[in-house]
CSV table of C-alpha atoms and ligand atoms in Angstrom, one decimal:
chain,number,residue,atom,x,y,z
N,1,MET,CA,121.3,-1.5,25.8
N,2,PRO,CA,118.1,-3.7,25.7
N,3,GLU,CA,115.1,-2.4,23.7
N,4,PHE,CA,112.8,-0.7,26.2
N,5,LYS,CA,109.2,-1.6,25.9
N,6,THR,CA,105.9,-0.2,27.4
N,7,PRO,CA,105.1,-2.4,30.4
N,8,ARG,CA,102.7,-5.2,29.6
N,9,GLY,CA,99.0,-4.1,29.8
N,10,MET,CA,100.0,-0.4,29.7
N,11,ARG,CA,100.0,1.9,26.7
N,12,ASP,CA,101.6,5.1,25.4
N,13,PHE,CA,99.1,7.6,24.2
N,14,LEU,CA,100.4,9.3,21.1
N,15,PRO,CA,98.9,12.8,20.3
N,16,LYS,CA,95.9,11.6,18.4
N,17,GLU,CA,95.0,8.9,21.1
N,18,ALA,CA,95.7,11.3,23.9
N,19,ALA,CA,93.5,13.9,22.3
N,20,ALA,CA,90.6,11.4,22.0
N,21,MET,CA,90.9,10.5,25.7
N,22,LYS,CA,91.1,14.2,26.6
N,23,TYR,CA,87.9,14.8,24.5
N,24,VAL,CA,86.0,12.3,26.6
N,25,GLU,CA,87.5,13.7,29.8
N,26,GLY,CA,86.3,17.1,28.8
N,27,ILE,CA,82.8,15.9,28.5
N,28,THR,CA,82.9,14.2,32.0
N,29,ARG,CA,84.2,17.6,33.4
N,30,GLU,CA,81.3,19.4,31.7
N,31,LEU,CA,78.9,16.9,33.3
N,32,ALA,CA,80.5,17.3,36.7
N,33,MET,CA,79.9,21.0,36.4
N,34,LEU,CA,76.3,20.6,35.2
N,35,TYR,CA,75.4,18.2,38.0
N,36,GLY,CA,77.2,20.1,40.8
N,37,PHE,CA,80.1,17.7,41.4
N,38,GLN,CA,83.3,19.2,42.7
N,39,GLU,CA,86.7,17.7,41.7
N,40,ILE,CA,89.1,16.3,44.3
N,41,ILE,CA,92.5,14.8,43.7
N,42,THR,CA,93.6,11.9,45.8
N,43,PRO,CA,97.0,10.0,45.8
N,44,ILE,CA,97.7,7.3,43.3
N,45,MET,CA,98.8,5.0,46.1
N,46,GLU,CA,97.1,4.3,49.4
N,47,SER,CA,97.6,1.9,52.2
N,48,TYR,CA,97.0,-1.7,51.2
N,49,GLU,CA,94.6,-2.1,54.1
N,50,LEU,CA,92.4,0.8,52.9
N,51,LEU,CA,92.3,-0.4,49.3
N,52,THR,CA,91.5,-4.0,50.2
N,53,ALA,CA,89.0,-3.4,53.1
N,54,LYS,CA,85.8,-4.0,51.0
N,55,SER,CA,87.0,-4.2,47.5
N,56,GLY,CA,86.3,-7.9,46.9
N,57,GLU,CA,88.5,-10.9,46.3
N,58,GLU,CA,89.1,-10.2,42.6
N,59,ILE,CA,90.5,-6.7,43.1
N,60,ARG,CA,92.5,-7.8,46.1
N,61,GLN,CA,94.2,-10.4,44.0
N,62,ARG,CA,95.0,-8.0,41.2
N,63,MET,CA,96.4,-5.2,43.1
N,64,TYR,CA,99.8,-3.7,42.5
N,65,ALA,CA,100.9,-4.1,46.1
N,66,PHE,CA,104.3,-3.5,47.6
N,67,GLU,CA,106.2,-2.4,50.6
N,68,ASP,CA,107.6,1.1,50.6
N,69,LEU,CA,111.1,2.0,51.9
N,70,GLY,CA,109.6,2.7,55.3
N,71,GLY,CA,108.2,-0.9,55.5
N,72,ARG,CA,104.5,0.2,54.9
N,73,LYS,CA,102.3,-2.1,52.8
N,74,MET,CA,101.0,0.1,50.0
N,75,GLY,CA,99.0,-0.4,46.8
N,76,LEU,CA,98.4,1.5,43.6
N,77,ARG,CA,94.7,2.5,43.6
N,78,PRO,CA,92.5,0.0,41.7
N,79,GLU,CA,89.5,2.4,42.0
N,80,PHE,CA,88.6,5.8,43.6
N,81,THR,CA,85.8,4.9,45.9
N,82,ALA,CA,88.0,3.7,48.8
N,83,SER,CA,89.9,7.0,48.7
N,84,VAL,CA,86.6,9.0,48.7
N,85,ALA,CA,85.3,7.0,51.6
N,86,ARG,CA,88.5,7.6,53.5
N,87,LEU,CA,88.1,11.4,53.0
N,88,MET,CA,84.5,11.2,54.1
N,89,ALA,CA,85.6,9.5,57.3
N,90,THR,CA,88.3,12.1,58.0
N,91,SER,CA,88.7,15.6,56.5
N,92,LEU,CA,85.2,15.8,55.0
N,93,ARG,CA,83.5,14.2,57.9
N,94,ASN,CA,81.6,17.2,59.2
N,95,LYS,CA,80.9,19.0,56.0
N,96,PRO,CA,77.3,19.6,55.1
N,97,LYS,CA,75.6,17.0,53.0
N,98,PRO,CA,75.0,16.2,50.3
N,99,ILE,CA,78.6,16.1,49.0
N,100,ARG,CA,79.1,15.5,45.3
N,101,LEU,CA,82.7,14.5,44.4
N,102,PHE,CA,84.3,14.0,41.0
N,103,CYS,CA,87.6,12.3,40.5
N,104,PHE,CA,89.5,11.8,37.2
N,105,GLY,CA,92.7,9.8,36.8
N,106,SER,CA,94.6,6.6,36.3
N,107,LEU,CA,93.9,3.3,38.1
N,108,TYR,CA,95.9,0.1,38.2
N,109,ARG,CA,94.8,-3.5,38.2
N,110,TYR,CA,96.9,-6.6,37.3
N,111,ASP,CA,94.2,-7.8,34.9
N,112,GLU,CA,95.0,-10.2,32.0
N,113,PRO,CA,95.4,-7.8,29.0
N,114,GLN,CA,92.8,-8.1,26.3
N,115,LEU,CA,90.6,-5.8,24.1
N,116,GLY,CA,89.5,-3.0,26.5
N,117,ARG,CA,91.2,-4.5,29.5
N,118,TYR,CA,94.4,-2.9,30.6
N,119,ARG,CA,96.7,-2.7,33.7
N,120,GLU,CA,96.6,1.0,33.6
N,121,PHE,CA,93.3,2.7,32.7
N,122,TRP,CA,91.4,5.9,33.4
N,123,GLN,CA,88.1,6.6,35.1
N,124,SER,CA,85.8,9.5,35.6
N,125,ASN,CA,84.3,8.8,39.0
N,126,PHE,CA,81.2,10.4,40.5
N,127,GLU,CA,80.1,9.9,44.1
N,128,THR,CA,77.0,11.5,45.8
N,129,ILE,CA,77.3,11.2,49.6
N,130,GLY,CA,74.8,11.8,52.3
N,131,SER,CA,71.5,10.9,50.8
N,132,SER,CA,69.7,7.5,50.6
N,133,ARG,CA,66.9,8.9,48.5
N,134,PRO,CA,66.1,7.3,45.2
N,135,GLU,CA,66.5,10.6,43.3
N,136,THR,CA,70.2,10.4,44.1
N,137,ASP,CA,70.5,7.0,42.4
N,138,VAL,CA,68.4,8.4,39.4
N,139,GLU,CA,70.8,11.4,39.0
N,140,ILE,CA,73.9,9.2,38.9
N,141,ILE,CA,72.2,7.0,36.2
N,142,ALA,CA,70.9,10.1,34.3
N,143,LEU,CA,74.4,11.7,34.3
N,144,THR,CA,75.9,8.5,32.9
N,145,ASN,CA,73.2,8.4,30.2
N,146,ASP,CA,74.1,12.0,29.3
N,147,LEU,CA,77.7,11.0,29.0
N,148,PHE,CA,76.9,8.3,26.5
N,149,GLN,CA,74.6,10.6,24.6
N,150,LYS,CA,77.1,13.4,24.4
N,151,VAL,CA,80.0,11.2,23.1
N,152,GLY,CA,77.5,9.9,20.5
N,153,LEU,CA,77.6,6.2,21.4
N,154,ARG,CA,74.8,4.1,19.9
N,155,ASN,CA,73.1,0.9,21.1
N,156,TYR,CA,74.4,1.0,24.6
N,157,TRP,CA,72.3,-0.5,27.4
N,158,PHE,CA,72.2,-0.5,31.2
N,159,LYS,CA,72.2,-3.6,33.2
N,160,ILE,CA,70.4,-2.9,36.5
N,161,GLY,CA,70.0,-5.0,39.7
N,162,HIS,CA,69.9,-4.6,43.5
N,163,VAL,CA,72.3,-6.6,45.7
N,164,GLY,CA,69.8,-6.3,48.5
N,165,ILE,CA,67.6,-8.9,46.9
N,166,ILE,CA,70.1,-11.8,47.1
N,167,ARG,CA,71.8,-10.5,50.3
N,168,GLY,CA,68.3,-10.2,51.8
N,169,ILE,CA,67.5,-13.8,51.1
N,170,LEU,CA,70.9,-15.1,52.3
N,171,GLY,CA,71.0,-12.8,55.4
N,172,MET,CA,67.6,-14.1,56.5
N,173,GLU,CA,68.9,-17.6,56.1
N,174,GLY,CA,71.7,-16.8,58.5
N,175,VAL,CA,74.5,-16.8,55.9
N,176,LYS,CA,77.5,-14.8,57.1
N,177,GLU,CA,78.6,-11.8,55.2
N,178,GLU,CA,81.9,-13.5,54.0
N,179,ASP,CA,80.0,-16.4,52.6
N,180,GLN,CA,77.5,-14.0,51.0
N,181,ASN,CA,80.5,-12.3,49.4
N,182,ARG,CA,81.7,-15.6,47.9
N,183,ILE,CA,78.3,-16.2,46.4
N,184,MET,CA,78.1,-12.6,45.1
N,185,GLN,CA,81.6,-13.1,43.4
N,186,LEU,CA,80.3,-16.1,41.6
N,187,LEU,CA,77.2,-14.3,40.5
N,188,ASP,CA,79.3,-11.4,39.2
N,189,LYS,CA,80.9,-14.0,36.8
N,190,ASN,CA,77.4,-15.4,35.9
N,191,LEU,CA,78.3,-18.8,37.6
N,192,TRP,CA,74.8,-19.4,38.8
N,193,ASP,CA,75.2,-23.2,39.4
N,194,ASP,CA,78.4,-22.6,41.4
N,195,ALA,CA,76.6,-20.0,43.5
N,196,LEU,CA,73.8,-22.4,44.2
N,197,ALA,CA,76.3,-25.1,45.1
N,198,VAL,CA,78.0,-22.8,47.6
N,199,ALA,CA,74.6,-21.9,49.1
N,200,LYS,CA,73.7,-25.6,49.4
N,201,ALA,CA,77.0,-26.4,51.1
N,202,LEU,CA,76.2,-23.7,53.7
N,203,ASN,CA,73.1,-25.6,54.6
N,204,VAL,CA,70.5,-23.0,53.6
N,205,SER,CA,66.9,-24.3,53.4
N,206,GLU,CA,65.4,-26.0,50.4
N,207,LYS,CA,63.0,-23.1,50.2
N,208,CYS,CA,66.0,-20.8,50.0
N,209,LEU,CA,67.6,-22.8,47.2
N,210,ALA,CA,64.4,-22.8,45.2
N,211,THR,CA,64.0,-19.0,45.7
N,212,LEU,CA,67.6,-18.3,44.7
N,213,LYS,CA,67.2,-20.4,41.6
N,214,LYS,CA,64.0,-18.6,40.6
N,215,VAL,CA,65.5,-15.1,41.3
N,216,PHE,CA,68.7,-15.8,39.2
N,217,GLY,CA,66.4,-16.4,36.2
N,218,ILE,CA,64.4,-13.2,36.5
N,219,LYS,CA,65.5,-10.7,33.9
N,220,GLY,CA,64.0,-8.5,31.2
N,221,GLU,CA,63.2,-5.0,29.9
N,222,ASP,CA,59.8,-4.5,31.4
N,223,SER,CA,60.5,-3.1,34.8
N,224,ASP,CA,56.9,-3.4,36.2
N,225,LYS,CA,56.8,-7.1,35.2
N,226,ILE,CA,60.3,-7.9,36.6
N,227,ILE,CA,59.6,-6.2,39.9
N,228,LYS,CA,56.3,-8.1,40.2
N,229,GLU,CA,58.1,-11.4,39.5
N,230,VAL,CA,60.8,-10.6,42.0
N,231,LYS,CA,58.4,-9.6,44.7
N,232,ALA,CA,56.4,-12.8,44.2
N,233,ALA,CA,59.6,-15.0,44.2
N,234,VAL,CA,61.0,-13.5,47.5
N,235,LYS,CA,57.7,-13.0,49.4
N,236,ASN,CA,59.0,-15.0,52.3
N,237,TYR,CA,62.1,-12.9,52.7
N,238,GLU,CA,61.1,-9.5,54.1
N,239,LYS,CA,64.5,-7.8,53.5
N,240,ALA,CA,64.6,-9.0,49.9
N,241,VAL,CA,61.1,-7.6,49.4
N,242,SER,CA,62.1,-4.2,50.7
N,243,ALA,CA,65.2,-4.3,48.3
N,244,ALA,CA,62.8,-5.0,45.5
N,245,GLU,CA,60.6,-2.1,46.6
N,246,ASN,CA,63.6,0.2,46.6
N,247,LEU,CA,64.5,-0.9,43.1
N,248,GLU,CA,60.9,-0.3,42.0
N,249,GLU,CA,60.9,3.2,43.4
N,250,ILE,CA,64.1,4.1,41.6
N,251,LEU,CA,62.9,2.6,38.3
N,252,GLN,CA,59.6,4.4,38.5
N,253,LEU,CA,61.3,7.7,39.3
N,254,LEU,CA,63.7,7.1,36.3
N,255,ARG,CA,60.7,6.6,34.0
N,256,GLY,CA,58.9,9.6,35.4
N,257,SER,CA,62.0,11.8,34.9
N,258,GLY,CA,61.9,11.1,31.1
N,259,VAL,CA,65.4,9.7,30.9
N,260,LYS,CA,65.3,7.0,28.3
N,261,PHE,CA,67.7,4.2,27.4
N,262,ASP,CA,67.7,0.5,26.8
N,263,MET,CA,67.9,-1.5,30.0
N,264,SER,CA,67.9,-5.1,31.2
N,265,ILE,CA,66.8,-5.5,34.8
N,266,GLU,CA,68.4,-8.6,36.3
N,267,ALA,CA,67.5,-9.8,39.8
N,268,GLY,CA,70.6,-12.0,40.1
N,269,PHE,CA,73.0,-9.3,39.0
N,270,ALA,CA,75.9,-8.7,41.4
N,271,ARG,CA,79.2,-6.8,41.0
N,272,GLY,CA,82.6,-7.8,42.1
N,273,LEU,CA,83.1,-5.1,44.6
N,274,GLU,CA,81.8,-6.0,48.1
N,275,TYR,CA,80.7,-2.7,49.4
N,276,TYR,CA,77.4,-2.4,47.5
N,277,THR,CA,74.3,-2.4,49.5
N,278,GLY,CA,71.6,-1.3,47.1
N,279,ILE,CA,71.0,-0.7,43.4
N,280,VAL,CA,73.9,-1.7,41.1
N,281,PHE,CA,74.4,-0.9,37.4
N,282,GLU,CA,76.7,-1.4,34.4
N,283,VAL,CA,76.7,0.0,30.9
N,284,SER,CA,77.7,-2.1,27.8
N,285,VAL,CA,77.9,-1.8,24.0
N,286,PRO,CA,77.6,-4.6,21.5
N,287,GLU,CA,81.2,-4.0,20.3
N,288,LEU,CA,82.9,-4.9,23.6
N,289,ASP,CA,82.6,-7.9,25.9
N,290,VAL,CA,83.5,-5.8,28.9
N,291,SER,CA,81.4,-3.1,30.6
N,292,LEU,CA,82.1,0.6,30.0
N,293,ALA,CA,80.9,1.9,33.3
N,294,GLY,CA,79.8,0.5,36.6
N,295,GLY,CA,78.5,1.6,40.0
N,296,GLY,CA,75.9,1.4,42.7
N,297,ARG,CA,74.8,2.3,46.2
N,298,TYR,CA,77.1,1.7,49.2
N,299,ASP,CA,75.5,2.8,52.4
N,300,ARG,CA,78.0,1.3,54.9
N,301,LEU,CA,81.5,1.8,53.5
N,302,ILE,CA,82.1,5.2,55.1
N,303,GLU,CA,81.1,3.9,58.5
N,304,LEU,CA,83.4,0.9,58.1
N,305,PHE,CA,86.3,3.4,57.6
N,306,GLY,CA,85.5,5.0,60.9
N,307,GLY,CA,83.1,7.7,59.7
N,308,GLU,CA,79.5,8.5,60.6
N,309,PRO,CA,76.9,6.2,59.1
N,310,THR,CA,76.6,7.9,55.7
N,311,PRO,CA,74.7,6.6,52.6
N,312,ALA,CA,76.3,7.1,49.2
N,313,VAL,CA,75.9,6.2,45.6
N,314,GLY,CA,78.4,6.5,42.7
N,315,ILE,CA,79.7,5.3,39.4
N,316,ALA,CA,82.9,5.1,37.5
N,317,HIS,CA,83.1,5.4,33.7
N,318,GLY,CA,86.0,3.7,31.9
N,319,ILE,CA,87.5,6.4,29.7
N,320,ASP,CA,89.6,3.9,27.7
N,321,ARG,CA,86.7,1.7,26.9
N,322,ILE,CA,84.4,4.6,26.0
N,323,THR,CA,87.1,5.9,23.6
N,324,LEU,CA,87.6,2.4,22.2
N,325,SER,CA,83.9,2.0,21.6
N,326,MET,CA,83.7,5.3,19.9
N,327,GLU,CA,86.4,4.1,17.5
N,328,LYS,CA,84.6,0.8,16.9
N,329,GLN,CA,81.4,2.8,16.1
N,330,GLY,CA,83.2,5.2,13.8
N,331,ILE,CA,82.6,8.2,16.0
N,332,GLN,CA,85.2,11.0,15.5
N,333,PRO,CA,86.0,13.0,18.7
N,334,LYS,CA,85.9,16.7,18.1
N,335,ILE,CA,89.6,17.6,18.4
N,336,GLU,CA,90.9,21.1,18.1
N,337,THR,CA,94.5,20.8,16.8
N,338,GLY,CA,95.3,24.4,17.7
N,339,ARG,CA,97.6,24.6,14.6
N,340,GLN,CA,97.2,28.1,13.5
N,341,VAL,CA,100.4,29.9,12.6
N,342,MET,CA,104.0,28.9,11.7
N,343,ILE,CA,106.7,31.5,11.7
N,344,ILE,CA,109.5,30.9,9.2
N,345,PHE,CA,112.5,33.3,9.0
N,346,ILE,CA,115.2,33.6,6.4
N,347,GLY,CA,118.7,34.0,7.8
N,348,ASP,CA,119.9,33.9,11.4
N,349,LYS,CA,119.7,37.6,11.8
N,350,LEU,CA,115.9,37.5,11.9
N,351,LYS,CA,115.8,34.9,14.6
N,352,SER,CA,115.1,37.4,17.4
N,353,GLU,CA,112.4,39.2,15.3
N,354,ALA,CA,110.8,35.9,14.7
N,355,LEU,CA,110.7,35.1,18.4
N,356,LYS,CA,109.3,38.6,19.2
N,357,ILE,CA,106.4,38.2,16.7
N,358,ALA,CA,105.7,34.7,18.0
N,359,SER,CA,105.5,36.2,21.5
N,360,ILE,CA,103.1,39.0,20.4
N,361,LEU,CA,100.8,36.6,18.7
N,362,ARG,CA,100.8,34.1,21.6
N,363,SER,CA,100.0,36.9,24.1
N,364,ALA,CA,96.9,37.5,22.0
N,365,GLY,CA,96.0,33.8,22.3
N,366,ILE,CA,97.0,32.7,18.9
N,367,PRO,CA,98.8,29.3,18.8
N,368,VAL,CA,102.2,29.8,17.0
N,369,GLU,CA,104.9,27.3,16.1
N,370,LEU,CA,108.3,28.5,15.2
N,371,GLU,CA,110.3,26.8,12.4
N,372,VAL,CA,113.2,25.4,14.4
N,373,MET,CA,114.8,23.0,12.0
N,374,GLY,CA,116.7,25.7,10.0
N,375,ARG,CA,114.9,24.6,6.8
N,376,ALA,CA,114.7,26.6,3.6
N,377,VAL,CA,111.3,28.4,3.0
N,378,ALA,CA,110.0,25.9,0.5
N,379,ARG,CA,110.8,22.9,2.7
N,380,ALA,CA,109.4,24.7,5.8
N,381,LEU,CA,106.1,25.5,3.9
N,382,GLN,CA,105.9,21.8,2.9
N,383,ASP,CA,106.2,20.8,6.5
N,384,ALA,CA,103.6,23.4,7.6
N,385,ASP,CA,101.2,22.0,5.0
N,386,ARG,CA,101.8,18.4,6.1
N,387,ARG,CA,100.9,19.3,9.6
N,388,GLY,CA,97.8,21.3,8.8
N,389,ILE,CA,99.0,24.8,9.7
N,390,LYS,CA,96.6,27.5,8.6
N,391,HIS,CA,98.9,30.5,8.1
N,392,ALA,CA,102.6,30.9,7.6
N,393,ILE,CA,104.4,34.2,8.4
N,394,ILE,CA,107.7,34.5,6.5
N,395,LEU,CA,110.3,37.0,7.6
N,396,GLY,CA,112.7,38.0,4.9
N,397,PRO,CA,115.4,40.6,5.0
N,398,LYS,CA,113.9,42.7,2.2
N,399,GLU,CA,110.5,42.9,3.8
N,400,MET,CA,111.9,43.5,7.2
N,401,GLU,CA,113.6,46.7,6.0
N,402,LYS,CA,110.0,48.0,5.4
N,403,GLN,CA,108.8,46.5,8.8
N,404,GLU,CA,106.8,44.0,6.8
N,405,VAL,CA,106.4,40.2,6.7
N,406,ILE,CA,104.8,37.8,4.2
N,407,LEU,CA,101.5,36.4,5.4
N,408,ARG,CA,100.6,33.1,3.6
N,409,ASP,CA,97.2,31.5,3.7
N,410,MET,CA,98.2,27.8,3.6
N,411,THR,CA,94.7,26.6,2.5
N,412,LYS,CA,94.2,29.0,-0.4
N,413,ARG,CA,97.9,29.1,-1.2
N,414,GLU,CA,97.8,32.9,-1.5
N,415,GLN,CA,100.3,35.3,0.1
N,416,HIS,CA,100.9,39.0,0.5
N,417,ALA,CA,103.1,41.4,2.3
N,418,THR,CA,101.7,43.1,5.4
N,419,LYS,CA,103.0,45.6,8.0
N,420,ILE,CA,104.1,43.9,11.3
N,421,GLN,CA,101.8,46.3,13.2
N,422,ASN,CA,98.8,45.0,11.2
N,423,LEU,CA,99.7,41.4,11.5
N,424,LEU,CA,97.8,40.6,14.7
N,425,LYS,CA,94.6,42.2,13.4
N,426,GLU,CA,94.8,40.5,10.1
N,427,ILE,CA,95.3,37.0,11.6
N,428,GLU,CA,92.5,37.6,14.1
N,429,ALA,CA,90.2,38.6,11.3
N,430,LYS,CA,91.1,35.5,9.3
N,431,ARG,CA,90.5,33.2,12.3
N,432,LYS,CA,87.0,34.5,12.6
N,433,THR,CA,86.2,33.7,8.9
K,501,HAM,P1,84.4,-1.1,38.4
K,501,HAM,O1,83.2,-1.8,37.7
K,501,HAM,O2,85.4,-2.0,39.0
K,501,HAM,O3,83.8,-0.1,39.4
K,501,HAM,O4,85.1,-0.2,37.3
K,501,HAM,C1,84.4,0.8,36.6
K,501,HAM,C2,84.8,0.9,35.1
K,501,HAM,O5,86.2,1.0,35.1
K,501,HAM,C3,84.5,-0.4,34.3
K,501,HAM,O6,83.2,-0.4,33.9
K,501,HAM,C4,85.5,-0.2,33.2
K,501,HAM,O7,85.0,0.7,32.2
K,501,HAM,C5,86.7,0.5,33.9
K,501,HAM,N1,87.7,-0.6,34.1
K,501,HAM,C6,87.8,-1.4,35.2
K,501,HAM,N2,88.9,-2.2,35.0
K,501,HAM,C7,89.4,-1.9,33.8
K,501,HAM,C8,90.6,-2.4,33.1
K,501,HAM,N3,91.4,-3.4,33.6
K,501,HAM,N4,90.9,-1.9,31.9
K,501,HAM,C9,90.1,-0.9,31.4
K,501,HAM,N5,89.0,-0.3,32.1
K,501,HAM,C10,88.7,-0.9,33.2
K,501,HAM,C11,84.6,0.7,40.2
K,501,HAM,O8,85.7,0.9,40.0
K,501,HAM,C12,83.8,1.4,41.3
K,501,HAM,N6,84.7,2.1,42.1
K,501,HAM,C13,82.7,2.2,40.7
K,501,HAM,C14,81.9,2.9,41.8
K,501,HAM,C15,82.0,4.3,42.1
K,501,HAM,N7,81.0,2.4,42.6
K,501,HAM,C16,80.5,3.3,43.4
K,501,HAM,N8,81.2,4.5,43.1
């Protein structure tokens, strides 16, 4: 037999790593509850057409796509937003708005593996559907900030932009949407000169080229100053001005709400996904070259999937990258091992008694492990110690005649005989101390 390996770009999560991921997942679930998001579970594969409709060239090229046995072209989901938009255009179409949906699960992209970039990764994804008001955008940003605060990450910053600024300029110059998408893809990779060259080749005006060049260079932390600069730069392009005003409104509201974090506002910032129509954001930490979360407003996707015109805004948090950043910053996730009690029995005759006691304790919610290796007591205790078990219960024939067992405190290395009927009470009392 060959040596079987984990597929390239994919990982096995051993208990400690799985627990760290579950810890972050737990916090995202807590936030979903606090902000009123309800969980939905969608299929891991969807039709290729749905997944590629507005995802952008990069995701299209990196999809795990295949034909199923029925000859349908399918894809493993590279993100959740397309599935959510499909639901909004179908089953959830007539539900009262707003609708706040939370998804958690694995996604697949044929990315080139590197630190923090995998072919299978996990996201917590939040979408608020039905409102175009700036408070919706602010809440998505605030929720994300809460997540980073709660996991304890330091020095993270938000990059914030608005795709309506560049699209507004290009649209008013008559640049078709597909061509705009090409330019946005280049901006997503910070290839400013290439983006300008494409615009030039599309015969936009000199004024347009000069405006784009100026806009690409506008970035900074002072939101009032940045918005002022953008407005001045795009004054001849009405649509770009209203995009800048929308961004201004959101940033003012954010400031007024008291949510504080480091941010860089970048007028030329675009994201790879094509469906964004408004504000866009990403979160980064100094330890990683890749972003930890990303999202934005997409007001036309649901309509494109055959639904009613429905505004929406959302974000996805990369759980793998958040966990990795915590590790890099030396942040220990709070992990409850659950290792409380080990039951060790001497001689096969006491096997059923051991199982019975295990069952009584578990019914009372106490985690119990049974010694199943047939080890002698000393070896079994050594093993319990190594694995951080707090209490051992030893069943011996002499004690059992008196309906007693030995209860051993593994930390204090003390033990005493106790009646079986008192065992549960004693362990519960010890758990509380
Ligand atoms: P995205 O920026 O493509 O946005 O992905 C969001 C996050 O998923 C990234 O910031 C990153 O943390 C994680 N991620 C993406 N690719 C990988 C990878 N290869 N390995 C590890 N982590 C990765 C979206 O997916 C949008 N659907 C977000 C959204 C929701 N926009 C509106 N609503």
